[in-house]
JSON list of C-alpha atoms in Angstrom, two decimals:
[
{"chain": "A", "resi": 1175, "resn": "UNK", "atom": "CA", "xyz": [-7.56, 25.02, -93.90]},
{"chain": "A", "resi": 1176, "resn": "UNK", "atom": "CA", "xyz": [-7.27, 26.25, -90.57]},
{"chain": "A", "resi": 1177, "resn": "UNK", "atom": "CA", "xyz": [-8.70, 23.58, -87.56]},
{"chain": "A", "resi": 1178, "resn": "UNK", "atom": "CA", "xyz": [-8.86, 22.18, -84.39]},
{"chain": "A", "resi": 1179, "resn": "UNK", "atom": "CA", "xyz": [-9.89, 18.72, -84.21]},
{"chain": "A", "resi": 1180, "resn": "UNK", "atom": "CA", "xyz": [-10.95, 17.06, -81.27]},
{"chain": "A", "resi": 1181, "resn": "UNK", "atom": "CA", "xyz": [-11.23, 12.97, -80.91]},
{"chain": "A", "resi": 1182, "resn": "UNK", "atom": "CA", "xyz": [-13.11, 11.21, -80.50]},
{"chain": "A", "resi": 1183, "resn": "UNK", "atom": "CA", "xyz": [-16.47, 13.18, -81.41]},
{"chain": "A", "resi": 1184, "resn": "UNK", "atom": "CA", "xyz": [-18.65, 10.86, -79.02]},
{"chain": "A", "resi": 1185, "resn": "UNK", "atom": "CA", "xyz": [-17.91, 8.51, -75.97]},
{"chain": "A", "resi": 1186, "resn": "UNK", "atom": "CA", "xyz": [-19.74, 6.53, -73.78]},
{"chain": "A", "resi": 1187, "resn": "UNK", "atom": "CA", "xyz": [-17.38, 5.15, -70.71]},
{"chain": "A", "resi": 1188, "resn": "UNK", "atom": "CA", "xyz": [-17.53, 4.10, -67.32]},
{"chain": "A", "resi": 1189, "resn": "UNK", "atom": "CA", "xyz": [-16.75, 5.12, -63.77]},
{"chain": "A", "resi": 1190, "resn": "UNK", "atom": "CA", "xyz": [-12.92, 4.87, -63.55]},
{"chain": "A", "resi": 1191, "resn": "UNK", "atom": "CA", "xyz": [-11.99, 4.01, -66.46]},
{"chain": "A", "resi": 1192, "resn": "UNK", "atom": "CA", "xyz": [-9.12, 6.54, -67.98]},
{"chain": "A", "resi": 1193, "resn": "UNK", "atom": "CA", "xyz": [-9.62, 8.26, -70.95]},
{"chain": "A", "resi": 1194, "resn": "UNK", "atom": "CA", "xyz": [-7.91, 10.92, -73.02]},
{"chain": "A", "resi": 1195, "resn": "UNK", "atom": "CA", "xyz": [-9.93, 13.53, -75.63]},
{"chain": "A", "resi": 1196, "resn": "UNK", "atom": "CA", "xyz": [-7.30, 14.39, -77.80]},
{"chain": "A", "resi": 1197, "resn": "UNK", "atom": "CA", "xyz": [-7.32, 18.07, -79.43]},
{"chain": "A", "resi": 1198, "resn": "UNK", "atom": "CA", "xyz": [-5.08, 19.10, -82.54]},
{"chain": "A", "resi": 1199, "resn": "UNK", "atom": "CA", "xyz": [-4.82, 22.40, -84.36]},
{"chain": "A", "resi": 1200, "resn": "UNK", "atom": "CA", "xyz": [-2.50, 22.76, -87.48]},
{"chain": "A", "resi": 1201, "resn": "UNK", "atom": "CA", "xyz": [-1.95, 26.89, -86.94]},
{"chain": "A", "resi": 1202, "resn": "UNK", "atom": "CA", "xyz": [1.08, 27.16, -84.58]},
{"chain": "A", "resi": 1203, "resn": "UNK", "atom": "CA", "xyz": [-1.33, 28.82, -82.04]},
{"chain": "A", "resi": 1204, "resn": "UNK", "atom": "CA", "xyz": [0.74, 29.37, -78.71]},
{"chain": "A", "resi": 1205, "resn": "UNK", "atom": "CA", "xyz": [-2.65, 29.41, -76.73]},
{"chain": "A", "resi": 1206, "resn": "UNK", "atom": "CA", "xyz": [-5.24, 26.41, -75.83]},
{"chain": "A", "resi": 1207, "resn": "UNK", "atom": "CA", "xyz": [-7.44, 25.66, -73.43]},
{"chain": "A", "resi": 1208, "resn": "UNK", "atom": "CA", "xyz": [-10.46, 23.21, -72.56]},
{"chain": "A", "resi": 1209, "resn": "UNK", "atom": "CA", "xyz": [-14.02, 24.04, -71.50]},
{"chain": "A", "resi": 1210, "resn": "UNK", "atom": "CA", "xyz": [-16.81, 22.01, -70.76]},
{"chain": "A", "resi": 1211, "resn": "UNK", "atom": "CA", "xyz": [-20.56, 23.02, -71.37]},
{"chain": "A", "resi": 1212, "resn": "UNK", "atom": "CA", "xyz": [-23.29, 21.95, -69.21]},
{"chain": "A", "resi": 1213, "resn": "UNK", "atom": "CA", "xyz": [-26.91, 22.78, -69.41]},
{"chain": "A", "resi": 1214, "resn": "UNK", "atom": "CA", "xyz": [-27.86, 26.31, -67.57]},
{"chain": "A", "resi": 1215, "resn": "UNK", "atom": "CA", "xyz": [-24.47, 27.02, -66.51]},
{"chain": "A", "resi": 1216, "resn": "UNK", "atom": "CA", "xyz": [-22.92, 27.57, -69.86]},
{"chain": "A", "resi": 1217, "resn": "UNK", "atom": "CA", "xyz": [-19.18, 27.18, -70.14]},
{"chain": "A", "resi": 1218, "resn": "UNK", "atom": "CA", "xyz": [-16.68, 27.27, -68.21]},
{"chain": "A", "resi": 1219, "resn": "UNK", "atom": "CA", "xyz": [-12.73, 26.59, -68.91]},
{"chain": "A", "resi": 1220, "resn": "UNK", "atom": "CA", "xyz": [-11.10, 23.93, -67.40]},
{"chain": "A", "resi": 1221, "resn": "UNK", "atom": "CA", "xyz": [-7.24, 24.71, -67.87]},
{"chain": "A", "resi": 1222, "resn": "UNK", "atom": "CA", "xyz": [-5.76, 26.54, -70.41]},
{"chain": "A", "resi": 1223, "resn": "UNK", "atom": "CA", "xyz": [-2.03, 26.50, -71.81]},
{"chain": "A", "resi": 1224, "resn": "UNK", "atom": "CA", "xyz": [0.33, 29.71, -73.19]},
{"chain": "A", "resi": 1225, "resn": "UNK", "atom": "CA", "xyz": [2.72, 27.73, -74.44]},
{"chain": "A", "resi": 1226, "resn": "UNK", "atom": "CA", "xyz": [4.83, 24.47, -74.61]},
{"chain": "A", "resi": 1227, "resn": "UNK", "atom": "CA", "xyz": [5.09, 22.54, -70.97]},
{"chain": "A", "resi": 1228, "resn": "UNK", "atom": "CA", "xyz": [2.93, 26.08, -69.79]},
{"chain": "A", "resi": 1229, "resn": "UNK", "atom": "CA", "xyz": [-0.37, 25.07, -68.45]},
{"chain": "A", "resi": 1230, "resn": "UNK", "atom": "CA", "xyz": [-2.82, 26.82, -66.05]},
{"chain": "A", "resi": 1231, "resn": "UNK", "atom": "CA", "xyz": [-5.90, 26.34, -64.22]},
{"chain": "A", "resi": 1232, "resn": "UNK", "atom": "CA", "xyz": [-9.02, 27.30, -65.21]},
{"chain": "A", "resi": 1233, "resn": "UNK", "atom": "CA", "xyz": [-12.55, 27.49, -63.60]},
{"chain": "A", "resi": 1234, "resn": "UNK", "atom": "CA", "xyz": [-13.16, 23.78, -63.27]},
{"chain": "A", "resi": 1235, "resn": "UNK", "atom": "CA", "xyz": [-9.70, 22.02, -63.04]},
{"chain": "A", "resi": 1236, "resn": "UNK", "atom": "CA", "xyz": [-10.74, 19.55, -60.31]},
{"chain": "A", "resi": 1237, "resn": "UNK", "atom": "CA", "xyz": [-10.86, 15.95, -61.90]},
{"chain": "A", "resi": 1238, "resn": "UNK", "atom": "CA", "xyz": [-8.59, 16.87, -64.97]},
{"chain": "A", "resi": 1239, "resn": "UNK", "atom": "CA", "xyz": [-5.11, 16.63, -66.47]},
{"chain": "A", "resi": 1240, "resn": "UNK", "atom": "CA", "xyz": [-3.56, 18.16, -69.42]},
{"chain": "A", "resi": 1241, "resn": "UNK", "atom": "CA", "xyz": [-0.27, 18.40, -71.16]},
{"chain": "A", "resi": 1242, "resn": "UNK", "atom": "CA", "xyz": [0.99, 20.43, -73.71]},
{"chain": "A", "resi": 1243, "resn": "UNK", "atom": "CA", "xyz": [4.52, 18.72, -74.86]},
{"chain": "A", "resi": 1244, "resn": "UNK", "atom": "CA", "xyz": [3.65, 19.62, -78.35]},
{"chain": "A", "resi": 1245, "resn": "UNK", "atom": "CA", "xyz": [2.35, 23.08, -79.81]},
{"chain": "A", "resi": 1246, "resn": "UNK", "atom": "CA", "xyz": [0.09, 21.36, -81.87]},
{"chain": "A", "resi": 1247, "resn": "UNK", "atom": "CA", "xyz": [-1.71, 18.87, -79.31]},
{"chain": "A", "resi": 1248, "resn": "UNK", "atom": "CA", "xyz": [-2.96, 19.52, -75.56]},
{"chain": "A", "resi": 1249, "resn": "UNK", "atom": "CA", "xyz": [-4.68, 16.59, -74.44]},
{"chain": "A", "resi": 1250, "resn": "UNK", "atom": "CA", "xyz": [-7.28, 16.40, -71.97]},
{"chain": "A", "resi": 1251, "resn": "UNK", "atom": "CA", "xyz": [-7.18, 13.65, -69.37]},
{"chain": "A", "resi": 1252, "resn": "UNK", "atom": "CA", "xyz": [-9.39, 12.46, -66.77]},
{"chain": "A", "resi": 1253, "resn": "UNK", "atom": "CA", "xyz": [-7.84, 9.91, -64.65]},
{"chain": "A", "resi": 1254, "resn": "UNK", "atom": "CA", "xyz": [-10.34, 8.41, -63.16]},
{"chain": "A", "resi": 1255, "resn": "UNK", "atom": "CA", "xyz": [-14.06, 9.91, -64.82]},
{"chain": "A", "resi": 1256, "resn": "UNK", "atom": "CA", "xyz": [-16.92, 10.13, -62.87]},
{"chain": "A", "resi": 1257, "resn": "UNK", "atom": "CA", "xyz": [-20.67, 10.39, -63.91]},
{"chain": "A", "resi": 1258, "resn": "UNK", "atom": "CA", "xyz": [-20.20, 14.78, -63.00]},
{"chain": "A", "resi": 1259, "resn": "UNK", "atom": "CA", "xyz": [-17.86, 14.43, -65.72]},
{"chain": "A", "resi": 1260, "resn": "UNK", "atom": "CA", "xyz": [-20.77, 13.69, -67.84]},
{"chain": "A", "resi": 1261, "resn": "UNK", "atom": "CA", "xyz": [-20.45, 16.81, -70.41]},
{"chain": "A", "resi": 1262, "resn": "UNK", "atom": "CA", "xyz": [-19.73, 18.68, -73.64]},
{"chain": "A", "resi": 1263, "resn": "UNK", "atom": "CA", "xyz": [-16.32, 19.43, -74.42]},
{"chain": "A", "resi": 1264, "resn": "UNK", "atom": "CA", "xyz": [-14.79, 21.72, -76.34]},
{"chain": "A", "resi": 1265, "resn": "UNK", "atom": "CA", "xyz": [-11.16, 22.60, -77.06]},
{"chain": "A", "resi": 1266, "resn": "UNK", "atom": "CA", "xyz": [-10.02, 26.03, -78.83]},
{"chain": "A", "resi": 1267, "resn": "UNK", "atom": "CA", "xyz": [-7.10, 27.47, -80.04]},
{"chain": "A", "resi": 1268, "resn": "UNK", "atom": "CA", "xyz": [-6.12, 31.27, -80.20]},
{"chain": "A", "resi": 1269, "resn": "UNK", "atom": "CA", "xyz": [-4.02, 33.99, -81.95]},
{"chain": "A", "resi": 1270, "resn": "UNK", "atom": "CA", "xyz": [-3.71, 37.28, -81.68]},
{"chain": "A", "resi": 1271, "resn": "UNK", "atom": "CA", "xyz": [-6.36, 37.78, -83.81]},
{"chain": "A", "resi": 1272, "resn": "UNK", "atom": "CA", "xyz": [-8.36, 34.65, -84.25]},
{"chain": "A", "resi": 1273, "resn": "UNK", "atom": "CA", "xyz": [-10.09, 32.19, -81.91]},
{"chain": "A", "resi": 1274, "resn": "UNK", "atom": "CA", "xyz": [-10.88, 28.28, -83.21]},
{"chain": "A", "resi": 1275, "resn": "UNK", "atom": "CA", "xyz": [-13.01, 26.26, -81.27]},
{"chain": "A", "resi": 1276, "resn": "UNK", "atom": "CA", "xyz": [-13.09, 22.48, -81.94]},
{"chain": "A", "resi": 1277, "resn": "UNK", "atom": "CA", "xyz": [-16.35, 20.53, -83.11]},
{"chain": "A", "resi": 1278, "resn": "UNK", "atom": "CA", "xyz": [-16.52, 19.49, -79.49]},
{"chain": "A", "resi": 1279, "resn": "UNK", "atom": "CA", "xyz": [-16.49, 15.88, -77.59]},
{"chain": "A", "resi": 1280, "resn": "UNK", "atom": "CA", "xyz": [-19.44, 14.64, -75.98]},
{"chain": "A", "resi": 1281, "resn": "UNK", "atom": "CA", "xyz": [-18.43, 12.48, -73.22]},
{"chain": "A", "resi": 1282, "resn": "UNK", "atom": "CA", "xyz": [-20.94, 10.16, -71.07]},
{"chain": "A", "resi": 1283, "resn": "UNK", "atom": "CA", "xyz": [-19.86, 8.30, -67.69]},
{"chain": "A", "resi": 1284, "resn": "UNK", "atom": "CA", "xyz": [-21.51, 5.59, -66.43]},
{"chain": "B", "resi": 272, "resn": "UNK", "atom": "CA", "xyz": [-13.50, 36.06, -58.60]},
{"chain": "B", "resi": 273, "resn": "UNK", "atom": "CA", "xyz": [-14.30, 37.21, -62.08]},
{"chain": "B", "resi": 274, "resn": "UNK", "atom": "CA", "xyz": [-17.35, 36.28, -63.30]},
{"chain": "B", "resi": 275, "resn": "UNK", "atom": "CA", "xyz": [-20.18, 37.21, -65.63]},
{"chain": "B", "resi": 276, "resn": "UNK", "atom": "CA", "xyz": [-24.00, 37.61, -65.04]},
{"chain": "B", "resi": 277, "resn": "UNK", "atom": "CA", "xyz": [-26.60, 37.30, -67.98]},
{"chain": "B", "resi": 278, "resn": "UNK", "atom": "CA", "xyz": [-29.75, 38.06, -66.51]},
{"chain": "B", "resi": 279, "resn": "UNK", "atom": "CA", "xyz": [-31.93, 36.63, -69.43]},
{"chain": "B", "resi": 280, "resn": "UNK", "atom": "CA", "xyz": [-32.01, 33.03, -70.19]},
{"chain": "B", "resi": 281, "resn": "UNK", "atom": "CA", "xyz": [-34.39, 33.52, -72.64]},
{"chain": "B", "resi": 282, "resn": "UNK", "atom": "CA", "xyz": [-35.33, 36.18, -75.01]},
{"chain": "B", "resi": 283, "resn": "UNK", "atom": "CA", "xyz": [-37.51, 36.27, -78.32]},
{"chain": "B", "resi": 284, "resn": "UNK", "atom": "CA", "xyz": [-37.67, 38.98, -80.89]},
{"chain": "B", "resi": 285, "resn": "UNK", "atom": "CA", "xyz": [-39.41, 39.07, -83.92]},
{"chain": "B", "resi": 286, "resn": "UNK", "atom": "CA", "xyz": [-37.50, 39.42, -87.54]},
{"chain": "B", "resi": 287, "resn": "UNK", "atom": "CA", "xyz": [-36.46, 43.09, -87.87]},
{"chain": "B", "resi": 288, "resn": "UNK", "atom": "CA", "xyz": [-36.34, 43.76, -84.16]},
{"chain": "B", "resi": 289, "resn": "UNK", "atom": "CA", "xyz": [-33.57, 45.42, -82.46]},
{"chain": "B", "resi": 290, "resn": "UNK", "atom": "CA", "xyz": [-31.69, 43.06, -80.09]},
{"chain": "B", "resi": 291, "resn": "UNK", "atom": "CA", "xyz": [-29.51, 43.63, -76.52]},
{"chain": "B", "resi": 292, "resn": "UNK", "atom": "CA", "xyz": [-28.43, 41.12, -74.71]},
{"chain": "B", "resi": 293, "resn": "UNK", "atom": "CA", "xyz": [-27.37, 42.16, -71.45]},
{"chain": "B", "resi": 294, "resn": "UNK", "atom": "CA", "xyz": [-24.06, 41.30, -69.76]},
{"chain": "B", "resi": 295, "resn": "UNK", "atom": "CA", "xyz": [-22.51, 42.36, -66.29]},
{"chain": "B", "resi": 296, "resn": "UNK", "atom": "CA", "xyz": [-19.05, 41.29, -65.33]},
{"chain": "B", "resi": 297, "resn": "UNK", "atom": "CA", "xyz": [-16.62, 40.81, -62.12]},
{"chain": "B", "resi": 298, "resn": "UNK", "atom": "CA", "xyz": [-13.07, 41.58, -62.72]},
{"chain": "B", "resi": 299, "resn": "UNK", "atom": "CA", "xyz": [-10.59, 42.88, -60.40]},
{"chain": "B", "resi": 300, "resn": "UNK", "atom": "CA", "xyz": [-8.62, 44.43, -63.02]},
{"chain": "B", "resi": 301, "resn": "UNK", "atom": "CA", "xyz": [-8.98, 46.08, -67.07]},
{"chain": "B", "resi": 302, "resn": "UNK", "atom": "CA", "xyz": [-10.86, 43.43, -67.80]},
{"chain": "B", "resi": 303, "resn": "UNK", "atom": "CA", "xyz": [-11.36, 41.70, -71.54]},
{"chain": "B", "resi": 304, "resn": "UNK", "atom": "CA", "xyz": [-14.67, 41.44, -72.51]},
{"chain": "B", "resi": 305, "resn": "UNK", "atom": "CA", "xyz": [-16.07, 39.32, -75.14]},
{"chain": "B", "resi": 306, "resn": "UNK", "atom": "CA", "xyz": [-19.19, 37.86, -76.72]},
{"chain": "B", "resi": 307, "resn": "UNK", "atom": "CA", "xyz": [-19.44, 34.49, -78.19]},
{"chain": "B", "resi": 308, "resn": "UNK", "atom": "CA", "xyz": [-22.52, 32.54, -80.04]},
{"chain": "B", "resi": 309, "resn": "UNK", "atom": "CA", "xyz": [-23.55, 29.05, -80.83]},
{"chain": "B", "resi": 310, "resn": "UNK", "atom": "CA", "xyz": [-25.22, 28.04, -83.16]},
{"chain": "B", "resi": 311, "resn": "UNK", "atom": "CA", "xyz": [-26.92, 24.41, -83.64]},
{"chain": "B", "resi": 312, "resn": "UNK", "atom": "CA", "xyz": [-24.68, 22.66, -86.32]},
{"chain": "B", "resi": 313, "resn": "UNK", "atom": "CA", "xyz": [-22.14, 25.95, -86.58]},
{"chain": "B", "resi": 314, "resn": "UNK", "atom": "CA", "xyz": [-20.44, 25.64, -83.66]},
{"chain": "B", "resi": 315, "resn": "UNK", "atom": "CA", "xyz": [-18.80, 28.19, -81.20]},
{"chain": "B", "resi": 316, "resn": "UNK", "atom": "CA", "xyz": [-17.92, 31.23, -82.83]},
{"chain": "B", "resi": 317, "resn": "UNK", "atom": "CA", "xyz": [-16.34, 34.77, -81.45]},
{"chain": "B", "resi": 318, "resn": "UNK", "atom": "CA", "xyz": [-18.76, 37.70, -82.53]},
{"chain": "B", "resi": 319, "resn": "UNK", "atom": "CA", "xyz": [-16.31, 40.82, -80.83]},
{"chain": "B", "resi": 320, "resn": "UNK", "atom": "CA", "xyz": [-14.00, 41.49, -78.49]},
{"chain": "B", "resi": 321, "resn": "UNK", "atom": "CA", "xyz": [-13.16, 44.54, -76.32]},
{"chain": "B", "resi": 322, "resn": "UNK", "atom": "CA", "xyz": [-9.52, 45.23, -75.22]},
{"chain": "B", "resi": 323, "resn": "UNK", "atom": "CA", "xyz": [-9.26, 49.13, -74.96]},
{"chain": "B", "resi": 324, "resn": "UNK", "atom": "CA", "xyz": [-9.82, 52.08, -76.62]},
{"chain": "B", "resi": 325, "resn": "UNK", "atom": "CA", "xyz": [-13.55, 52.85, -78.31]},
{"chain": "B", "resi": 326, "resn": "UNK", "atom": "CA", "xyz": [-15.93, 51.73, -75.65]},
{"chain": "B", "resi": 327, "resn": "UNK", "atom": "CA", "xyz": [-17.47, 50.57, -79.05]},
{"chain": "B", "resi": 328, "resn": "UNK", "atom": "CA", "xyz": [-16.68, 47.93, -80.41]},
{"chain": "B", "resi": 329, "resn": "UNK", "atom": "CA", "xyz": [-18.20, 46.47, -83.44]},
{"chain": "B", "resi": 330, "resn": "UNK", "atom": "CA", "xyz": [-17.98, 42.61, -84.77]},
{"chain": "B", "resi": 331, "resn": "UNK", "atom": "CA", "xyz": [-19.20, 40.04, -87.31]},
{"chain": "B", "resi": 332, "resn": "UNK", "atom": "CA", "xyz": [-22.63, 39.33, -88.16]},
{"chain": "B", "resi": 333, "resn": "UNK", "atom": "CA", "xyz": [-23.38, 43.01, -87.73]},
{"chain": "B", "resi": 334, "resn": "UNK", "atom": "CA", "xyz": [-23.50, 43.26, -83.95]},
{"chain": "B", "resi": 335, "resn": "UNK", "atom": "CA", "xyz": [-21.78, 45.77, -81.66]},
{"chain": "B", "resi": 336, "resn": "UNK", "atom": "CA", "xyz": [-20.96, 45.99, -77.99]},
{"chain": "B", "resi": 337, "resn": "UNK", "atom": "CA", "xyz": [-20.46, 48.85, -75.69]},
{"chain": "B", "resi": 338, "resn": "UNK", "atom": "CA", "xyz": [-18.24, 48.62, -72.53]},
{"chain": "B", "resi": 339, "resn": "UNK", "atom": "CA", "xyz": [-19.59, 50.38, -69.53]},
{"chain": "B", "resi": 340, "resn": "UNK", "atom": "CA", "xyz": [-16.98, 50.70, -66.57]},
{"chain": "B", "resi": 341, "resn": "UNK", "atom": "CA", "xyz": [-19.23, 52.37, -64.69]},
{"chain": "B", "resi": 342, "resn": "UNK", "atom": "CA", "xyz": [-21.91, 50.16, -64.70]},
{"chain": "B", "resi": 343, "resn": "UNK", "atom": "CA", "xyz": [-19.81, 46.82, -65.18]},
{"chain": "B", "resi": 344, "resn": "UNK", "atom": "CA", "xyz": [-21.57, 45.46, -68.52]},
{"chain": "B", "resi": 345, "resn": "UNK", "atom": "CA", "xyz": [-21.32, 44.90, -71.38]},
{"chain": "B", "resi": 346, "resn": "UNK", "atom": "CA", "xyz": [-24.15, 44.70, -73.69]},
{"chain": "B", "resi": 347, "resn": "UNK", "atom": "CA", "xyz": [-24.84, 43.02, -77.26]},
{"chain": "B", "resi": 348, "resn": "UNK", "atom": "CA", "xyz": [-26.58, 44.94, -79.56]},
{"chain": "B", "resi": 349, "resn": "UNK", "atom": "CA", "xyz": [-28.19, 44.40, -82.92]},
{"chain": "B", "resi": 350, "resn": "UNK", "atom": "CA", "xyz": [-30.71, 46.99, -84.60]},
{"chain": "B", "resi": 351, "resn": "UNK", "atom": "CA", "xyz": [-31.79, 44.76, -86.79]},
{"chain": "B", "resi": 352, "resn": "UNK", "atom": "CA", "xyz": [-32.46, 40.98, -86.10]},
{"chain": "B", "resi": 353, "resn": "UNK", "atom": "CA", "xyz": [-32.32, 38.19, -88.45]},
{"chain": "B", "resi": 354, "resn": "UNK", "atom": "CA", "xyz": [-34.26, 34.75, -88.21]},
{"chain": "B", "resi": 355, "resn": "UNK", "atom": "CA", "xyz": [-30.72, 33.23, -88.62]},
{"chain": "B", "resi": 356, "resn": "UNK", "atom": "CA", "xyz": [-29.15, 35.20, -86.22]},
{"chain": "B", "resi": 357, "resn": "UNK", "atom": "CA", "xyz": [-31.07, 32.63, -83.22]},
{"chain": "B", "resi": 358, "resn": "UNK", "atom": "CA", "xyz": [-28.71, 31.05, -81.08]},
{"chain": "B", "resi": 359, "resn": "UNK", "atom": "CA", "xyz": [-26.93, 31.13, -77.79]},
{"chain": "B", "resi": 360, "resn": "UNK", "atom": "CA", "xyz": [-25.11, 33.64, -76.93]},
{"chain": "B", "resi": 361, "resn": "UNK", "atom": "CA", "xyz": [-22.04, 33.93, -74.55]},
{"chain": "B", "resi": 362, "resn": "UNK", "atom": "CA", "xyz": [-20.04, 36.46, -72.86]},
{"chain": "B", "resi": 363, "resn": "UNK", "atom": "CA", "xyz": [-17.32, 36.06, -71.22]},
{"chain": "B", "resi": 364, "resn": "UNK", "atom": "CA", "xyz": [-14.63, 38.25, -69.13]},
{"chain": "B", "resi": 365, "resn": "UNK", "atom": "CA", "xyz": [-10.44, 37.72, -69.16]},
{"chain": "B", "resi": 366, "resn": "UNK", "atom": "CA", "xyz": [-7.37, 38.45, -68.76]},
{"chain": "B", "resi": 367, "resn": "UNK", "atom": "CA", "xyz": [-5.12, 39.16, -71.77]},
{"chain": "B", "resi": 368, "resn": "UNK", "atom": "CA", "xyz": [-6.20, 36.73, -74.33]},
{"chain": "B", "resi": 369, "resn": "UNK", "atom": "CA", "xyz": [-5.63, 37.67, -77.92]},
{"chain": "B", "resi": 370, "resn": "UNK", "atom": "CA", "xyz": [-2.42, 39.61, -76.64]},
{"chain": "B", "resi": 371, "resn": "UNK", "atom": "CA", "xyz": [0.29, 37.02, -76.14]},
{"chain": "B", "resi": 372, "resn": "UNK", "atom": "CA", "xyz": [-0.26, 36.40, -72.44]},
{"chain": "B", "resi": 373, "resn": "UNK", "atom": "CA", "xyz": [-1.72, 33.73, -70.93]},
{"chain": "B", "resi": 374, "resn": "UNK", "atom": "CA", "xyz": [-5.23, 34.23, -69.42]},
{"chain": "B", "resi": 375, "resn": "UNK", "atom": "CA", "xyz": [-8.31, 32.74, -67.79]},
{"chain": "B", "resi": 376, "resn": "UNK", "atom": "CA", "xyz": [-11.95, 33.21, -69.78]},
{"chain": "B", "resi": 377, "resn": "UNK", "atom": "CA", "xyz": [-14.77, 32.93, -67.45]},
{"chain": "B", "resi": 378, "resn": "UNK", "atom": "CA", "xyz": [-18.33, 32.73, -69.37]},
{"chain": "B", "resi": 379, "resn": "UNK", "atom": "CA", "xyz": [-21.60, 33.68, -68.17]},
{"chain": "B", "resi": 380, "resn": "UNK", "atom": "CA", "xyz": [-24.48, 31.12, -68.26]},
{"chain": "B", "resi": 381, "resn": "UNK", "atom": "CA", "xyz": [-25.73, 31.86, -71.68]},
{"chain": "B", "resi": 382, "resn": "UNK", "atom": "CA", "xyz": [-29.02, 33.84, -73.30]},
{"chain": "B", "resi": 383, "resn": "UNK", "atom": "CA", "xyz": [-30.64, 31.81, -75.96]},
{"chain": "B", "resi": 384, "resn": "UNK", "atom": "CA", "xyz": [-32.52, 34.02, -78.50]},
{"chain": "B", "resi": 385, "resn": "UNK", "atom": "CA", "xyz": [-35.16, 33.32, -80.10]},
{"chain": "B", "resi": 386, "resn": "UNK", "atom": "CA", "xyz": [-36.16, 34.85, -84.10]},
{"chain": "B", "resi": 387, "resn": "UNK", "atom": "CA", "xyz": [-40.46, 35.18, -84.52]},
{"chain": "B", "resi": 388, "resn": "UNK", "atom": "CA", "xyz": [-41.35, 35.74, -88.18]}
]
């Protein structure tokens, strides 16, 4: 079955503190990206990657990492979260014919 | 700057109804146009896409889109609405997604519809 998981689902964390949302997808998709979701200002991508070790920015980099070492996986990091980090996340993968979005992570900084 | 405008936050229709949902882009270029929706519990899904070609493009669920150059939009249509078919809805303009080249998708704010009986 086609997927993109993202993990964890839900997390609570505080100012600082590093954290990684991992997202997987098991179709060989060359294309990922990251978005977040925020109420009344819908979403908006954060970085995006074409390929392996090919990453680019999106909307909303500021405050983010990601790495894409392995088709399969493209991390999102935030270094050092703060409380405007507070959001829905969602991570998707793409074909040339099919778009998956993950379940989504809802993060919370304190 | 590419960007999208959706002018309604809000709309309700009752069951039956037809639907548009309007949507007006910023895009220096061709630009690729789609239309997303979310549902509660279903997640974000990809209704159509518009690349080139038929300024009409038709996608799941029974909606269409048409792309106006002219008038930078383009609008979600339905002509007949379903009580399941209330969600959010997204569009959102970009490069060459879908064609093997890496792009940037910028959304617009969102229009959540609303189904009467």
């Amino acid at each position: 079955e086609a997927q993109v998981t993202q993990n964890p689902r839900y997390l609570i964390t505080v100012t600082g503190k590093k954290l990684t949302v991992t997202c997987s997808q098991n179709m060989n998709h060359e294309y990922m990206s990251w978005y977040r979701q925020d109420p009344g200002l819908g979403l908006r991508q954060i970085y995006y990657s074409m390929n392996v070790e090919v990453t680019d920015k999106g909307d909303v980099p500021e405050g983010y990492k990601v790495s894409r070492k392995e088709k399969r996986n493209f991390p999102l990091i935030l270094e050092s979260p703060s409380p405007n980090q507070t959001s829905l996340y969602f991570c998707a993968s793409t074909s040339n014919r099919k778009q998956y979005f993950g379940p989504g992570t809802r993060l919370t900084v304190t | 700057a590419q960007s999208v405008t959706q002018p309604d936050i809000h709309i309700t229709v009752s069951e039956g109804a037809s639907l548009e949902l309007r949507c007006n882009y910023s895009y220096g270029a061709t630009p690729y146009l789609f239309w997303y929706v979310q549902s509660p519990g279903q997640g974000l899904q990809l209704l159509l896409k518009y690349f080139s070609g038929d300024t009409l493009v038709q996608g799941i669920k029974g909606f269409e889109a048409e792309f106006k150059r002219s008038q930078s939009s383009f609008n979600l249509r339905k002509p007949s609405v379903h009580w399941s078919d209330a969600a959010e809805y997204f569009c959102a303009v970009g490069g060459a997604l879908f064609t093997g080249t890496a792009s940037k998708l910028t959304f617009g704010t969102g229009t959540r519809l609303q189904v009467t009986l």
